[in-house]
Amino acid sequence: MKVLVIGGGAREHALCRSLSIDPDVTALHCAPGNAGIAEVAEVHAVDALDGTAVAGLAASLEAELVVVGPEAPLVAGVADAVRERGIPVFGPSAEAARLEGSKAFAKDVMAAANVPTARAYVCTSPAEIDAALDAFGAPYVVKDDGLAAGKGVVVTSDLAAAREHALACGRVVIEEFLDGPEVSLFAVTDGETVIPLQPAQDFKRALDGDEGPNTGGMGAYSPLPWADPKLVDEVMESVLQPTVDELRRRGTPFSGLLYAGLAITSRGVRVIEFNARFGDPETQVVLARLKTPLAGLLHAAATGALATLPPLRWSDGAAVTVVVASHNYPGTPRTGDVIEGLPEVAALENAYVLHAGTAHDADGSVVSAGGRVLSVTATGPDLAAARSAAYEGVGLIRLAGSHHRTDIAKRVSERSSER
């Protein structure tokens, strides 16, 4: 199978890494890719938001599967353009991707499908914003209705800060705060059959102890030893399958990766948000544990054949990933700094680097080119071992001004070790 992956972040590097070790993949391409992806796939320059250009590239490469990684190309209709050329594509249509592209649309779908979620108001005026903030009280949860690269959500007890963010969004969703731990659960679907992957937990705040501003994610781990063993079945029954069924009923079937961000509240599971693609950094740890070859799974979703697949196979061990970010991230990041230590991490037995915001400079050195520069992903027989290996790898990376959290999976691995 010839596969083309669209995107250039750590999520796409994780996808390309898994596809590169799949014996069924005979040729692997990525556009636009990054410095790390170039080591496992042939990279091509393309405007990932230009459906015509992406479809043309796929056709010229004789791709038999296109995997669209990021949300912006999906919302822009890139998957539609590829499908129109008769090429199987893993990723929802622009209409179905509105599940992520518009939080108001997602709330409407959840209401119709009777999916449990937070109560919310969709606001378009200062008066509506003030009324919604007053109705819910602190802590305030304010979400930009559109795409915001993982940074459109503000959770704060500061009314002025909440109002400022809401006014800057234009169309905004203000909702009740959900208590309890958060869980990310991915599901692969062809529009009818839904196959859940293993749950993960990510860390959104920039600093240790869940302090600092929201980011796109600073690390993640899987599995979740504290979660109810019935959690995945419950979410399948109450969230994932009803959502897929509702979108199909509307005539906009969702084919691709449905990501449910969940809160395990005192009143039960509630959906925080949906995404229409693999999440970053959770993808890094989920794919690290997946033993079933990836290409066949994604191709079956793209061609409506998921019901024919045998059950997925998973590693019994654990995976942890830690993000190394540029100076000043999640503000305007400093770029162009040389990254050292990559060969040393590559020499480790159970850890590896997945590139996100990286590029090559004129001298051929790998340099930072974004906010989240890379993630060190590691596996082990348990979370403590995986965590230790991940931080051993992080300790070998040298990037001027960079920062990372030191507490990814710390509490859960300590609790697991005490049992």
XYZ file of C-alpha atoms in Angstrom:
419
model
C 0.000 0.000 0.000
C 1.285 3.477 -0.922
C 0.337 5.953 1.800
C 0.386 9.762 1.881
C 0.102 11.539 5.248
C -0.891 15.218 5.305
C 0.563 17.408 8.055
C 3.838 18.240 9.724
C 3.543 17.867 13.483
C 4.345 15.263 16.117
C 0.957 13.624 15.505
C 1.907 13.085 11.863
C 5.372 11.885 12.857
C 3.730 9.330 15.181
C 1.443 8.228 12.344
C 4.353 8.010 9.907
C 6.470 6.078 12.391
C 3.724 3.475 12.878
C 3.064 3.280 9.141
C 6.787 2.945 8.384
C 7.017 -0.268 10.430
C 3.829 -1.715 8.910
C 4.866 -4.499 6.502
C 1.905 -3.716 4.235
C 3.192 -0.182 3.509
C 5.393 -0.249 0.417
C 5.840 3.514 0.016
C 5.332 6.268 2.589
C 5.014 9.957 1.770
C 4.235 13.008 3.910
C 3.389 16.580 2.971
C 4.724 18.927 4.117
C 6.357 16.844 6.876
C 9.203 18.018 9.102
C 12.851 17.226 9.835
C 12.026 14.052 11.774
C 9.377 12.761 9.406
C 11.913 13.048 6.569
C 13.826 10.187 8.192
C 10.938 7.713 7.756
C 8.975 9.094 4.778
C 9.570 10.959 1.546
C 8.444 14.540 2.166
C 6.802 16.863 -0.343
C 6.028 20.570 -0.339
C 2.292 21.234 -0.485
C -0.246 23.692 0.883
C -2.085 21.363 3.262
C -5.189 23.580 3.083
C -5.407 23.367 -0.723
C -7.587 20.352 -1.481
C -6.863 20.467 -5.207
C -3.114 20.480 -4.594
C -3.286 17.662 -2.045
C -5.493 15.530 -4.313
C -3.154 16.197 -7.226
C -0.141 15.143 -5.197
C -1.912 11.982 -4.054
C -2.788 11.094 -7.636
C 0.751 11.761 -8.888
C 2.151 9.481 -6.175
C -0.474 6.820 -6.979
C -1.380 6.850 -3.297
C -3.774 4.111 -2.215
C -4.536 5.804 1.115
C -4.361 9.437 2.197
C -4.337 10.204 5.933
C -5.227 13.811 6.794
C -3.683 14.642 10.166
C -4.562 18.202 11.270
C -7.984 19.714 11.812
C -7.625 22.791 9.570
C -7.327 20.816 6.285
C -10.302 18.660 7.297
C -12.487 21.686 8.012
C -11.279 23.193 4.724
C -12.544 20.145 2.794
C -9.250 18.518 1.829
C -10.627 15.015 2.434
C -13.552 15.805 0.119
C -11.176 16.817 -2.678
C -9.188 13.589 -2.330
C -12.359 11.465 -2.306
C -13.541 13.168 -5.478
C -10.414 11.819 -7.190
C -11.434 8.292 -6.152
C -8.623 7.870 -3.625
C -9.436 6.353 -0.203
C -8.910 8.961 2.505
C -8.861 8.687 6.291
C -10.552 11.827 7.540
C -14.076 13.244 7.633
C -15.733 15.511 5.104
C -15.822 19.263 5.729
C -19.461 18.952 6.808
C -18.730 16.201 9.322
C -15.555 17.954 10.513
C -17.766 20.778 11.769
C -17.982 18.579 14.854
C -14.612 20.134 15.689
C -14.797 23.251 13.533
C -17.829 24.619 15.394
C -18.426 23.965 19.066
C -21.980 25.238 18.628
C -22.591 22.614 15.930
C -21.116 19.933 18.189
C -23.492 20.956 20.986
C -26.423 20.688 18.570
C -25.375 17.184 17.480
C -24.930 16.068 21.081
C -28.353 17.394 22.029
C -29.971 15.516 19.141
C -28.072 12.307 19.984
C -28.742 12.615 23.729
C -25.000 12.649 24.448
C -24.135 13.823 27.985
C -22.243 17.131 27.975
C -21.969 20.412 29.844
C -24.857 22.881 29.733
C -23.870 25.781 27.493
C -24.885 29.049 25.875
C -23.835 30.174 22.400
C -23.213 33.925 22.563
C -22.676 36.551 19.879
C -23.121 39.815 21.804
C -21.663 41.394 24.963
C -25.073 41.210 26.646
C -25.388 37.484 25.947
C -21.831 36.934 27.179
C -22.482 38.745 30.446
C -25.720 36.846 31.011
C -24.040 33.471 30.414
C -21.078 34.226 32.667
C -23.464 35.340 35.384
C -25.636 32.248 34.969
C -22.795 29.766 35.454
C -20.470 31.654 37.782
C -16.851 30.755 38.495
C -14.872 28.897 37.384
C -15.724 30.219 33.935
C -15.323 28.034 30.818
C -15.110 30.119 27.629
C -14.566 28.485 24.226
C -13.979 30.078 20.855
C -16.598 28.556 18.547
C -14.080 27.998 15.753
C -10.663 26.373 15.386
C -7.978 27.843 17.630
C -5.116 25.301 17.484
C -5.906 23.965 20.932
C -5.649 27.394 22.559
C -9.193 28.733 22.171
C -10.385 27.638 25.607
C -10.014 29.685 28.785
C -10.880 28.202 32.186
C -10.540 30.834 34.901
C -12.073 32.191 38.081
C -11.218 35.732 36.920
C -14.435 37.243 35.528
C -12.586 40.024 33.685
C -10.261 37.536 31.967
C -13.193 35.316 31.003
C -15.105 38.272 29.566
C -12.057 39.555 27.676
C -11.521 36.184 25.991
C -15.219 35.860 25.168
C -15.355 39.308 23.550
C -12.251 38.506 21.469
C -13.827 35.329 20.067
C -16.811 36.847 18.286
C -19.045 33.771 18.378
C -18.363 31.997 21.656
C -19.606 29.044 23.690
C -19.815 29.574 27.466
C -20.537 26.472 29.502
C -20.689 25.064 32.984
C -17.478 23.863 34.581
C -17.131 20.074 34.730
C -15.426 18.613 37.772
C -13.335 15.446 37.769
C -10.371 14.067 35.799
C -10.217 14.350 32.015
C -9.788 11.466 29.585
C -9.107 11.380 25.846
C -10.686 8.534 23.913
C -10.124 8.040 20.181
C -12.363 5.960 17.963
C -11.849 4.895 14.364
C -15.075 4.858 12.357
C -16.235 4.347 8.783
C -19.516 6.139 9.426
C -21.297 3.076 10.804
C -18.930 0.780 12.686
C -17.016 2.386 15.559
C -13.814 0.884 16.993
C -12.488 2.560 20.153
C -8.774 2.816 20.824
C -7.198 2.799 24.281
C -7.840 5.866 26.474
C -5.122 8.346 27.371
C -4.759 11.422 29.547
C -3.015 14.599 28.444
C -1.734 17.649 30.308
C -3.047 20.927 28.905
C -1.429 23.504 31.201
C 2.054 24.816 30.430
C 3.580 24.398 33.888
C 3.974 21.736 36.569
C 1.046 21.234 38.891
C -1.406 22.184 36.136
C -0.405 25.834 36.456
C 0.014 28.388 33.691
C -1.926 28.967 30.476
C -3.606 26.338 28.315
C -1.467 24.854 25.554
C -1.939 22.343 22.777
C -0.737 19.707 25.257
C 2.524 19.209 27.173
C 2.507 15.434 27.596
C 0.346 12.334 27.901
C 0.251 8.754 29.128
C -1.614 5.490 28.530
C -3.128 3.284 29.927
C -5.162 4.796 32.773
C -4.893 2.388 35.722
C -7.310 4.485 37.780
C -10.133 4.428 35.214
C -13.166 2.169 35.503
C -12.582 -0.943 33.339
C -16.055 -0.351 31.871
C -15.251 3.232 30.820
C -14.598 2.509 27.140
C -17.784 0.436 26.788
C -19.801 3.149 28.529
C -18.427 5.901 26.277
C -19.032 3.761 23.205
C -22.664 3.292 24.180
C -23.469 6.800 25.405
C -21.192 9.012 23.297
C -19.348 7.603 20.292
C -21.916 5.369 18.597
C -24.843 7.810 19.117
C -22.771 10.660 17.650
C -21.755 8.659 14.584
C -25.361 7.491 14.133
C -26.678 11.067 14.388
C -24.251 12.404 11.794
C -25.171 9.587 9.422
C -28.877 10.342 10.020
C -28.208 13.946 9.018
C -26.702 12.826 5.721
C -23.160 13.824 6.736
C -21.561 10.523 7.794
C -18.364 10.835 9.811
C -15.523 8.666 8.515
C -12.134 8.939 10.172
C -10.975 9.572 13.721
C -13.531 10.760 16.263
C -11.859 12.109 19.400
C -13.933 12.549 22.549
C -12.499 14.741 25.279
C -14.260 13.569 28.433
C -14.674 14.638 32.038
C -15.325 11.891 34.581
C -17.581 13.961 36.830
C -19.413 13.193 40.064
C -22.544 12.864 37.903
C -20.987 10.545 35.332
C -19.125 10.897 32.029
C -19.578 14.207 30.198
C -18.196 15.278 26.811
C -15.978 18.352 26.992
C -15.327 18.526 23.267
C -15.064 16.528 20.069
C -12.145 16.596 17.669
C -12.251 15.274 14.128
C -8.709 13.878 14.079
C -6.017 12.255 16.179
C -5.041 14.432 19.136
C -1.524 15.591 19.918
C 0.140 14.485 22.241
C -2.207 11.576 23.022
C -1.597 10.006 19.610
C 2.040 9.489 20.536
C 1.212 7.211 23.486
C -1.817 5.465 21.979
C 0.023 4.447 18.806
C 3.054 3.422 20.861
C 0.853 0.740 22.465
C -1.060 -0.367 19.343
C 0.216 -3.715 18.032
C -2.303 -4.071 15.177
C -0.724 -2.746 11.941
C -1.996 0.788 11.382
C -2.407 0.967 7.602
C -5.036 -1.774 7.406
C -7.068 -0.180 10.186
C -7.094 3.268 8.569
C -7.751 1.844 5.094
C -10.716 -0.164 6.412
C -12.202 3.011 7.871
C -11.635 4.846 4.585
C -13.348 2.108 2.560
C -16.261 1.185 4.846
C -14.802 -2.166 5.867
C -14.235 -1.796 9.620
C -16.841 -4.444 10.450
C -14.611 -7.081 8.814
C -11.553 -6.408 10.981
C -10.519 -8.672 13.871
C -10.235 -7.087 17.334
C -7.341 -4.686 17.826
C -4.234 -5.942 19.631
C -2.526 -3.844 22.303
C 0.689 -3.936 24.288
C 0.248 -4.808 27.961
C 2.806 -2.139 28.845
C 2.594 1.627 29.160
C 3.665 4.690 27.201
C 4.519 8.236 28.278
C 5.314 11.256 26.119
C 6.802 14.586 27.229
C 6.701 17.706 25.049
C 9.729 19.990 24.783
C 8.539 23.508 23.916
C 10.246 26.637 22.619
C 11.117 29.657 24.714
C 7.944 31.660 25.491
C 5.461 28.980 24.339
C 2.403 29.146 24.394
C 3.087 32.797 23.616
C 4.944 33.746 20.446
C 7.724 31.141 20.356
C 11.357 31.770 19.578
C 12.481 29.697 16.599
C 15.701 28.898 14.788
C 17.561 27.444 17.790
C 19.695 24.368 17.085
C 18.439 21.118 18.670
C 21.184 18.884 20.028
C 21.046 15.428 21.556
C 18.837 13.723 18.968
C 21.353 10.922 18.189
C 21.740 10.210 21.907
C 17.972 9.737 22.307
C 17.879 7.547 19.190
C 20.428 5.265 20.854
C 18.107 4.592 23.798
C 16.319 1.250 23.804
C 12.774 2.293 24.758
C 12.535 6.007 23.871
C 12.394 7.998 20.659
C 11.819 11.566 19.490
C 8.771 12.628 17.512
C 9.305 15.971 15.798
C 6.664 18.715 15.819
C 8.012 22.209 15.115
C 11.377 21.398 13.543
C 13.186 22.209 10.307
C 16.663 22.073 8.792
C 18.729 25.262 8.618
C 21.144 26.199 5.837
C 23.863 24.090 7.465
C 21.623 21.029 7.660
C 21.229 21.229 11.430
C 17.843 20.473 12.986
C 16.406 23.694 14.456
C 13.238 24.716 16.266
C 10.454 25.963 13.983
C 7.381 26.179 16.214
C 6.017 26.309 19.732
C 5.912 22.617 20.592
C 9.230 21.516 19.122
C 9.276 17.788 19.782
C 8.044 15.091 22.123
C 10.052 12.285 23.657
C 7.934 9.130 23.732
C 8.875 6.035 25.688
C 7.424 2.631 26.487
C 7.908 0.286 29.394
C 6.323 -2.583 31.308
C 4.513 -0.046 33.509
C 3.998 3.705 33.781
C 6.920 4.227 36.153
C 9.341 2.569 33.709
C 7.906 4.386 30.686
C 8.046 7.697 32.530
C 11.645 7.136 33.592
C 12.660 6.327 30.015
C 10.847 9.374 28.628
C 12.561 11.756 31.031
C 15.919 10.112 30.399
C 15.389 11.041 26.758
C 14.264 14.583 27.584
C 17.415 15.018 29.655
C 19.529 14.364 26.567
C 17.837 17.080 24.479
C 19.605 20.441 24.382
C 17.593 23.392 23.063
C 18.314 26.926 24.236
C 15.433 28.485 26.195
C 13.243 25.384 25.966
C 10.929 24.220 28.715
C 8.965 21.096 29.590
C 6.811 19.826 32.413
C 8.547 17.559 34.916
C 5.390 15.964 36.298
C 3.859 14.141 33.314
C 2.291 10.900 34.679
C 4.096 11.461 37.992
C 1.192 11.013 40.409
C -0.404 8.092 38.580
C 2.884 6.214 38.245
C 3.605 6.727 41.956
C 0.144 5.462 42.904
C 0.555 2.454 40.625
C 3.928 1.637 42.182
C 2.435 1.699 45.676
C -0.093 -1.027 44.856
